[in-house]
XYZ file of C-alpha atoms in Angstrom:
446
model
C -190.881 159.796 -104.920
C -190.513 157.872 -108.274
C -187.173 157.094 -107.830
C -186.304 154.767 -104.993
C -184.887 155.916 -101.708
C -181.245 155.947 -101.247
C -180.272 154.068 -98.259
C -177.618 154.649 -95.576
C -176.207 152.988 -92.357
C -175.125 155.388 -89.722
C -174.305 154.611 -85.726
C -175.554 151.320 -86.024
C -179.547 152.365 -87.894
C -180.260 152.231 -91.264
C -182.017 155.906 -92.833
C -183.252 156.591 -96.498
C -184.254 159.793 -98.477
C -185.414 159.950 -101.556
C -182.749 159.123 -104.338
C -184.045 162.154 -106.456
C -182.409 163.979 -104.053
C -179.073 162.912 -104.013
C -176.474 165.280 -105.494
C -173.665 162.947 -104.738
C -171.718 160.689 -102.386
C -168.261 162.487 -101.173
C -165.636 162.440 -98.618
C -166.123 163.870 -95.440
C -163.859 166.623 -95.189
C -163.068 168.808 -91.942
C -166.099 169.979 -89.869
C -166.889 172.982 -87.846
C -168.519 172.661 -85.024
C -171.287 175.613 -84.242
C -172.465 175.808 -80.435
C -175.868 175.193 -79.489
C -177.023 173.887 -82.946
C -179.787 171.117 -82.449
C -178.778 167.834 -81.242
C -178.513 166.083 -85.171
C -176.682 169.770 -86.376
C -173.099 168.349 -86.763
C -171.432 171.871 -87.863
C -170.823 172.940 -91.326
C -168.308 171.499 -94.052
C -167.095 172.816 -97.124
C -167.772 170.449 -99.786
C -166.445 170.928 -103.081
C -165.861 174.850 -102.264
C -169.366 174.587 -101.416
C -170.346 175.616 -97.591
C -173.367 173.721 -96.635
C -174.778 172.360 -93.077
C -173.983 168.545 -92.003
C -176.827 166.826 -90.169
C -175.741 163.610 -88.489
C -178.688 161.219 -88.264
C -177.132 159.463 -85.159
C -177.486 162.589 -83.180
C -180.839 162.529 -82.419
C -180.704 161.383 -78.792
C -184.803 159.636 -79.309
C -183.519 157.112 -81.709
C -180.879 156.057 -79.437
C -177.642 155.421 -81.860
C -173.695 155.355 -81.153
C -172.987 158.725 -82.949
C -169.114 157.845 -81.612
C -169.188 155.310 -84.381
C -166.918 157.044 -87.436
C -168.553 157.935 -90.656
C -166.545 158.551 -93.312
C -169.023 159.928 -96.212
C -171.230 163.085 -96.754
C -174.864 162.248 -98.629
C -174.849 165.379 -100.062
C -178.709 166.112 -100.884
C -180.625 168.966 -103.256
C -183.366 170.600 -100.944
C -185.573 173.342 -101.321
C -183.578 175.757 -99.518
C -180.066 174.832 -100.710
C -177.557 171.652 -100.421
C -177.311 170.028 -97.319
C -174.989 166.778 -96.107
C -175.705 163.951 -94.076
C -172.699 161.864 -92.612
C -173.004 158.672 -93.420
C -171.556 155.336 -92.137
C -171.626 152.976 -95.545
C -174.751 152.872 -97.817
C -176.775 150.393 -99.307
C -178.051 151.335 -102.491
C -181.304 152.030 -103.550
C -184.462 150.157 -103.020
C -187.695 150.573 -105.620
C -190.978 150.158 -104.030
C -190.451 149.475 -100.784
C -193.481 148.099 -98.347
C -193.890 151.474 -96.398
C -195.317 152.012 -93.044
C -195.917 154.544 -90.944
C -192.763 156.308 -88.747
C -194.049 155.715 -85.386
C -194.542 157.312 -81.750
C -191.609 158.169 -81.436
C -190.249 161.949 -80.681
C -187.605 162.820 -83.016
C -185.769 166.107 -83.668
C -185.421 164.757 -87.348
C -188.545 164.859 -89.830
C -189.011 160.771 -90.056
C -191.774 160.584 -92.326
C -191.878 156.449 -92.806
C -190.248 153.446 -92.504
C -189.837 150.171 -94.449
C -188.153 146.541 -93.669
C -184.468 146.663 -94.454
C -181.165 144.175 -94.323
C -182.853 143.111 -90.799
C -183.943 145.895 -89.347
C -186.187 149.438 -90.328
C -184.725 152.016 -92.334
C -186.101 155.380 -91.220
C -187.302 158.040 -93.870
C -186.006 161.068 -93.951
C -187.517 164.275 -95.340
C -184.242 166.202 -96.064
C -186.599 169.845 -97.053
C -188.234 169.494 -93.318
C -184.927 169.296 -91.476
C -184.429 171.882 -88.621
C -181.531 173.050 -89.368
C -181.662 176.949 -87.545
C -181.712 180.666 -88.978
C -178.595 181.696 -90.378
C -177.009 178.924 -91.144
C -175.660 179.076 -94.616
C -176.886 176.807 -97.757
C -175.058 176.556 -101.256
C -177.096 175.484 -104.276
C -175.529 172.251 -106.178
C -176.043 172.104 -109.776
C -177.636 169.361 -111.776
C -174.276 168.460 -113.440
C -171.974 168.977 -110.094
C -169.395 166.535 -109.184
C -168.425 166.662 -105.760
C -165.354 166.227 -103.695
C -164.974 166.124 -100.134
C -161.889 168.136 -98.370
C -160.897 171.541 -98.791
C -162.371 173.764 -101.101
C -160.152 173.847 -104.402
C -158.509 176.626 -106.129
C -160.745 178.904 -108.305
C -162.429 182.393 -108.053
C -163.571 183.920 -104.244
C -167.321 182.913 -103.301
C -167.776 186.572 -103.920
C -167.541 185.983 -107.796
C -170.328 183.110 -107.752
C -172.542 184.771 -105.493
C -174.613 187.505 -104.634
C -174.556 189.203 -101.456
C -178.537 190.493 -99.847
C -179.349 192.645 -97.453
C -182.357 191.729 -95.760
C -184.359 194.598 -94.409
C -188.007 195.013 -93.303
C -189.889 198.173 -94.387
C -193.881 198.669 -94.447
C -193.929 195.509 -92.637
C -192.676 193.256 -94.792
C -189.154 192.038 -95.781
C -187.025 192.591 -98.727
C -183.573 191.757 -99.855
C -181.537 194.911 -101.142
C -178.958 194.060 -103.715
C -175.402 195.765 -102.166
C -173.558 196.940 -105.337
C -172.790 200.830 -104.476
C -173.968 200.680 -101.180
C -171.596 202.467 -98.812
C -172.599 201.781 -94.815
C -176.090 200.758 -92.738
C -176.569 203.557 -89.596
C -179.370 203.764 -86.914
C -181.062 207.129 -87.278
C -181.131 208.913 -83.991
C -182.855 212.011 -85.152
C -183.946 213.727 -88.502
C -184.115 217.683 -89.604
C -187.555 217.747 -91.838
C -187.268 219.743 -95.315
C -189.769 222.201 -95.761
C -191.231 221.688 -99.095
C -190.041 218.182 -99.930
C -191.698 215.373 -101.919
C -194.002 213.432 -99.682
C -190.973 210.338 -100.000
C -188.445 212.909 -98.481
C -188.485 212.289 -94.485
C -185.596 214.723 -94.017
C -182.097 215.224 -93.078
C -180.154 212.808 -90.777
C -176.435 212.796 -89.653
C -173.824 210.129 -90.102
C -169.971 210.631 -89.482
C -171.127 214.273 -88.128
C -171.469 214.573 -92.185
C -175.594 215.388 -93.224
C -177.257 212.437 -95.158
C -180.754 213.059 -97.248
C -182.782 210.440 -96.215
C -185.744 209.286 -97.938
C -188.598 206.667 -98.382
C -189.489 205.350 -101.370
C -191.403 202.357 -100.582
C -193.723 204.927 -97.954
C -193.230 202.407 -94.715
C -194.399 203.049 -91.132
C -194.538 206.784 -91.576
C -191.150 206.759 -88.467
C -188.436 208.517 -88.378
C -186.352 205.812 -86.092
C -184.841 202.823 -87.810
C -182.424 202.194 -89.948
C -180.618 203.860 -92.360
C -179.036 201.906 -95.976
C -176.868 204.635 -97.554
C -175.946 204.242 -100.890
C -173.745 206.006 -103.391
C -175.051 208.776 -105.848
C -173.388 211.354 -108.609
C -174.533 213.931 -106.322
C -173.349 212.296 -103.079
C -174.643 209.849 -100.386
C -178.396 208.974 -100.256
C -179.885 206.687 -97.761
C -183.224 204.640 -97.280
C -184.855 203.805 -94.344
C -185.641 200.986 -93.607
C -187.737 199.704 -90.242
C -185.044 196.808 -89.238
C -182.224 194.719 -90.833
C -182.367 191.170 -90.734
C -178.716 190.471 -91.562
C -176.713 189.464 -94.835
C -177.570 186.594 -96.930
C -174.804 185.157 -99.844
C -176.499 183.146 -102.579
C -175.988 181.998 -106.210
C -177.285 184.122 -109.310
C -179.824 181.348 -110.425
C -181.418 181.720 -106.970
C -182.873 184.943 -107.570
C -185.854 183.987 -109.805
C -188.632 186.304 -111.677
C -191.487 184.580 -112.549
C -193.886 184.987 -115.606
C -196.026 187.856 -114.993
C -194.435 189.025 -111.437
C -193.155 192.641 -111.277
C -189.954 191.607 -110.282
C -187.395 189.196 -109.097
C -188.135 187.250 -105.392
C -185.464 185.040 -103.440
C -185.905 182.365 -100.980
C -185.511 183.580 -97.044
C -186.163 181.220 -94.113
C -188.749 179.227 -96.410
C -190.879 182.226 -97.964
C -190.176 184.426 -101.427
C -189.444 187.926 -100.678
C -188.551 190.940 -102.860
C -185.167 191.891 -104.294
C -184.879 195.310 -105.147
C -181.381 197.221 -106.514
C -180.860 199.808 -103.693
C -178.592 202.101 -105.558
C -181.311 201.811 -108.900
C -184.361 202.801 -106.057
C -182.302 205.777 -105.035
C -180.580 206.440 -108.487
C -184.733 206.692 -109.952
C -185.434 209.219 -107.387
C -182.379 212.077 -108.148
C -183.965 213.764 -110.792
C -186.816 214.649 -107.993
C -184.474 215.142 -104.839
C -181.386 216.458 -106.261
C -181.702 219.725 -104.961
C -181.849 218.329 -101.575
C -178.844 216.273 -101.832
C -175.994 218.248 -99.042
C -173.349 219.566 -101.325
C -170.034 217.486 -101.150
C -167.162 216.384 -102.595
C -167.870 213.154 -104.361
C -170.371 210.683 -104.534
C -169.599 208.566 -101.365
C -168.318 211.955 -99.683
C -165.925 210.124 -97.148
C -168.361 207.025 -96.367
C -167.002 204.834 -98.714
C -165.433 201.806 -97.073
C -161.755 200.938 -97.927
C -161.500 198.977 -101.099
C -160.750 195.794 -99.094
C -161.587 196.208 -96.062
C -160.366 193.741 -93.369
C -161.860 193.073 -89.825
C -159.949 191.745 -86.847
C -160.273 188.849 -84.700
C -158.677 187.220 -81.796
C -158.891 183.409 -82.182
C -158.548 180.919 -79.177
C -158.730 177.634 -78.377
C -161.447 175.627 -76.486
C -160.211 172.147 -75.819
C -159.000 171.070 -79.470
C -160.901 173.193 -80.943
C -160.726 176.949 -82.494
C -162.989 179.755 -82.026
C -162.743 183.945 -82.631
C -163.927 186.749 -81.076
C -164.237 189.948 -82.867
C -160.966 192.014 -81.484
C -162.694 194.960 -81.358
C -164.652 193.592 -78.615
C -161.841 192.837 -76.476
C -161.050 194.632 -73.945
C -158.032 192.584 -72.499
C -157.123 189.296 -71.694
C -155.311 188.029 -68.025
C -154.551 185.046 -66.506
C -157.048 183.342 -65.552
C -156.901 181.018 -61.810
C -160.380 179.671 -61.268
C -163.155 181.530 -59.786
C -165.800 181.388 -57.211
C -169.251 179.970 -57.726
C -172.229 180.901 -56.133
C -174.208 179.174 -53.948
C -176.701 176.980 -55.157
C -175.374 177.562 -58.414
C -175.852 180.178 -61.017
C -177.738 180.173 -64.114
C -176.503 182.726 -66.583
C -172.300 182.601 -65.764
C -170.336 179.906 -64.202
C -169.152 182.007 -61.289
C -167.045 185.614 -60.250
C -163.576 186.082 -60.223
C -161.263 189.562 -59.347
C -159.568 191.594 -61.888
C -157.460 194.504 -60.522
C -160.533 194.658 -57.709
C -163.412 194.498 -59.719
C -165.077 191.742 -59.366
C -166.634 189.823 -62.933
C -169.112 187.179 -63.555
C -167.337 184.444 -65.627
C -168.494 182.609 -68.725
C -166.147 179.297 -68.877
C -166.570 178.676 -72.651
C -164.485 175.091 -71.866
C -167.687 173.561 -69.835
C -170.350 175.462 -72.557
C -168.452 174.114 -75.803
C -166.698 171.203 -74.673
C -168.103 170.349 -71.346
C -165.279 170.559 -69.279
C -163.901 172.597 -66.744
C -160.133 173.354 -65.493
C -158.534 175.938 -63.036
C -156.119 177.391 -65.314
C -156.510 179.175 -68.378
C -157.313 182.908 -70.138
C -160.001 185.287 -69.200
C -161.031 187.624 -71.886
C -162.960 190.904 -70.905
C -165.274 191.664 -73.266
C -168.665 194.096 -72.896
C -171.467 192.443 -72.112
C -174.873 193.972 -71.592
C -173.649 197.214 -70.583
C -171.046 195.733 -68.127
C -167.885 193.492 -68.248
C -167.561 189.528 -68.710
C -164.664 187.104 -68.186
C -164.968 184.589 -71.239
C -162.504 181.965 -70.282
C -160.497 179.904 -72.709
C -157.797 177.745 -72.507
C -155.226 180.063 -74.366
C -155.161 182.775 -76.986
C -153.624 181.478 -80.283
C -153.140 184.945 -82.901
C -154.921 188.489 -84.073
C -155.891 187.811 -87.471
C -157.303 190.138 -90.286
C -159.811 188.511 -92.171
C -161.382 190.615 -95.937
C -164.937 191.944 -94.819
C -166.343 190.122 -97.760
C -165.291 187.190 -96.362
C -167.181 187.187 -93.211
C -170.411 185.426 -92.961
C -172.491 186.127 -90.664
C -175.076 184.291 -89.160
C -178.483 185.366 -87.459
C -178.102 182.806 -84.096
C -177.908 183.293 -80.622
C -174.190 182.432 -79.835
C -172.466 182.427 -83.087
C -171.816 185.540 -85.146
C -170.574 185.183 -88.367
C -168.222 182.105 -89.563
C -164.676 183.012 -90.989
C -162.305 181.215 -93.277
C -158.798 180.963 -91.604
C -155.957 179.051 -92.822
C -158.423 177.071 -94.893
C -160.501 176.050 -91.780
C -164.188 177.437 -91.047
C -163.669 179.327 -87.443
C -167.011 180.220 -85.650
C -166.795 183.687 -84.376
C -168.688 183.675 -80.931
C -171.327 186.384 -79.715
C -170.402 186.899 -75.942
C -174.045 188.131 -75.082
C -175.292 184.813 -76.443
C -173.317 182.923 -73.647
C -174.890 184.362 -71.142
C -178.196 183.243 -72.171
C -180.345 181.641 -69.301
C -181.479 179.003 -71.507
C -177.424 177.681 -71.738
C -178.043 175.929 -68.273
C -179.947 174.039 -70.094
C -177.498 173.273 -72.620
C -174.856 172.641 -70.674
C -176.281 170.754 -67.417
């Protein structure tokens, strides 16, 4: 830390970091929320067309701040895993050689790694690469040269055409990332036909679409036939790998993808460790001289499983106080009025209460006192599926259906959120019902 720390005021406390690591001062822009992020997890902001998490020192409930206060400026900071912003009140420039001491007792959700004498009071250190920020939530890489500006992102070329999109997959035990170009769909595998006479990688014939798929397994995992299944386009028609589990999508820049001197091939960083990245349709394309024979005869090389060119997804979005949220529509089953229900006695831990629908009678998940934490009479009740039965997600009204480009979606590996959208130029969390229902949202919500 050669360079100073950069100081900041913010609810009434002073913080620093480490002035190396400051990418720039900007704006703030709009914010989107995200339920059940940790306390100092503000939401995330687009900044500069860049998506990247805000952390709000004052949130931290141990060190006792007004987080009410209004701060008016993102500290956007370079960290190992990706750009992140703090909000910031006003700062204070940046202070050489300070007389450091060590952070204290104290229990903090934020990584406070010292603290030194400043304008009357202690500025608190902060370790921006040790922040919590949760799985899933999405980074952007900021360039040496960038120059920032808060608000909406500006014109220019789609994410899409800056970025690389992952698939993250586990096989033989460990994870890798599977570049997407010419893959067609991901499938469970419910049951496979074995090939007499096959190369050992061959594990046989599964079904997809009631159309036969040649699966096989180059990388020789757990010796299963369960799993998944990551088909991919061919000149002789669809061939898929399997795969033990996928981990989800990950979008990142082209310079994050690295290959070392003297490593067999390129690695990216996921959730703080280098894994693989392997061309899916390459592994499979290697492999057709070997398996072509076995490879169902069909009419083209995506034989029907090729996804429309653009496709679009559907989702209901609704608001929750003043704010907006979606629900994927295909998940919706129908949505009523909505006139209170009944709660349990001594209180219930997973739903807010029951409530009749045309006689059946539905537990009730009151997204008003989970997101905003309050509670009304009157509203919407969405049905949705829920663990093999049907929940009442309560809102206070439904706003539109909108169709959203598939490689726009984000998704995101947490408990209650989904995937983020872009609507209308705002970031729109799309909720996962199951995730409300959690026990652990008493918690959240008491």
């Amino acid at each position: 830390m050669t360079a100073g720390f950069f100081t900041f005021e913010r609810g009434g406390g002073w913080f620093a970091v480490d002035a190396g690591a400051v990418a720039e001062i900007a704006e703030a822009g709009a914010v989107t929320r995200l339920p059940f992020a940790p306390p100092h997890v503000e939401g995330v902001a687009a900044v500069g067309g860049r998506l990247m998490p805000l952390v709000d020192p004052a949130g931290d409930p141990a060190l006792g701040l007004d987080r009410g206060t209004v701060g008016t400026r993102f500290v956007v900071l370079r960290t190992p895993r990706g750009a992140l912003a703090l909000r910031a009140g006003r700062t204070g420039g940046t202070v050489t050689d300070p007389a450091l001491r060590a952070p204290g007792p104290d229990a903090t959700s934020l990584p406070i790694v010292a603290r030194f004498p400043h304008d009357g009071a202690d500025a608190l250190v902060i370790d921006p690469a040790r922040i919590a920020i949760g799985r899933g939530m999405p980074f952007a890489d900021v360039p040496e040269d960038a120059v920032l500006v808060g608000g909406p992102p500006q014109e220019g070329p789609r994410r899409s055409a800056a970025s690389v999109r992952l698939l993250v997959v586990e096989c033989g035990g460990r994870r890798l990332a599977l570049e997407m170009d010419g893959l067609l769909m991901v499938f469970a595998v419910t049951e496979v036909q074995p090939l007499p006479h096959a190369p050992r990688m061959v594990r046989g014939m599964t079904q997809v679409r009631r159309r036969p798929v040649l699966l096989i397994d180059p990388l020789f995992g757990e010796g299963r036939d369960d799993g998944y299944a990551v088909a991919f386009r061919t000149a002789r028609g669809p061939v898929a790998l399997r795969v033990g589990a996928v981990r989800g999508v990950m979008r990142v820049a082209p310079d994050r993808i690295v290959t070392e001197a003297g490593a067999p091939g390129a690695t990216v960083d996921y959730d703080g460790t280098r894994i693989d990245v392997r061309n899916g349709a390459r592994m499979v394309s290697e492999q057709l001289d070997r398996i072509a024979g076995l490879v169902p005869a069909t009419g083209g090389p995506a034989d029907g499983l090729e996804p429309p060119r653009r496709a679009l997804r559907r989702f209901l979005t609704i608001a929750v106080g003043e704010r907006t949220y979606a629900l994927e529509f295909e998940r919706v089953h129908r949505v009523v009025e909505y006139s209170g229900c009944r709660r349990l006695p001594g209180g219930a831990i997973r739903f807010d209460g029951i409530t009749g629908v045309d006689g059946d009678i539905l537990p009730v998940a009151d997204l008003r006192r989970v997101l905003v934490h309050t509670a009304q009479d009157k509203g919407v009740a969405i049905l949705v599926p829920v663990g093999g039965g049907t929940v009442a997600v309560i809102a206070d009204a439904i706003q539109r259906i909108r169709k959203v480009p598939a490689d726009e979606v984000d998704p995101m590996d947490d408990a209650t959120t989904a995937a983020v959208v872009r609507i209308d130029g705002r970031l729109v969390p799309v909720l996962r019902p199951e995730g409300l229902m959690a026990p652990q949202r008493a918690g959240a919500s008491a």
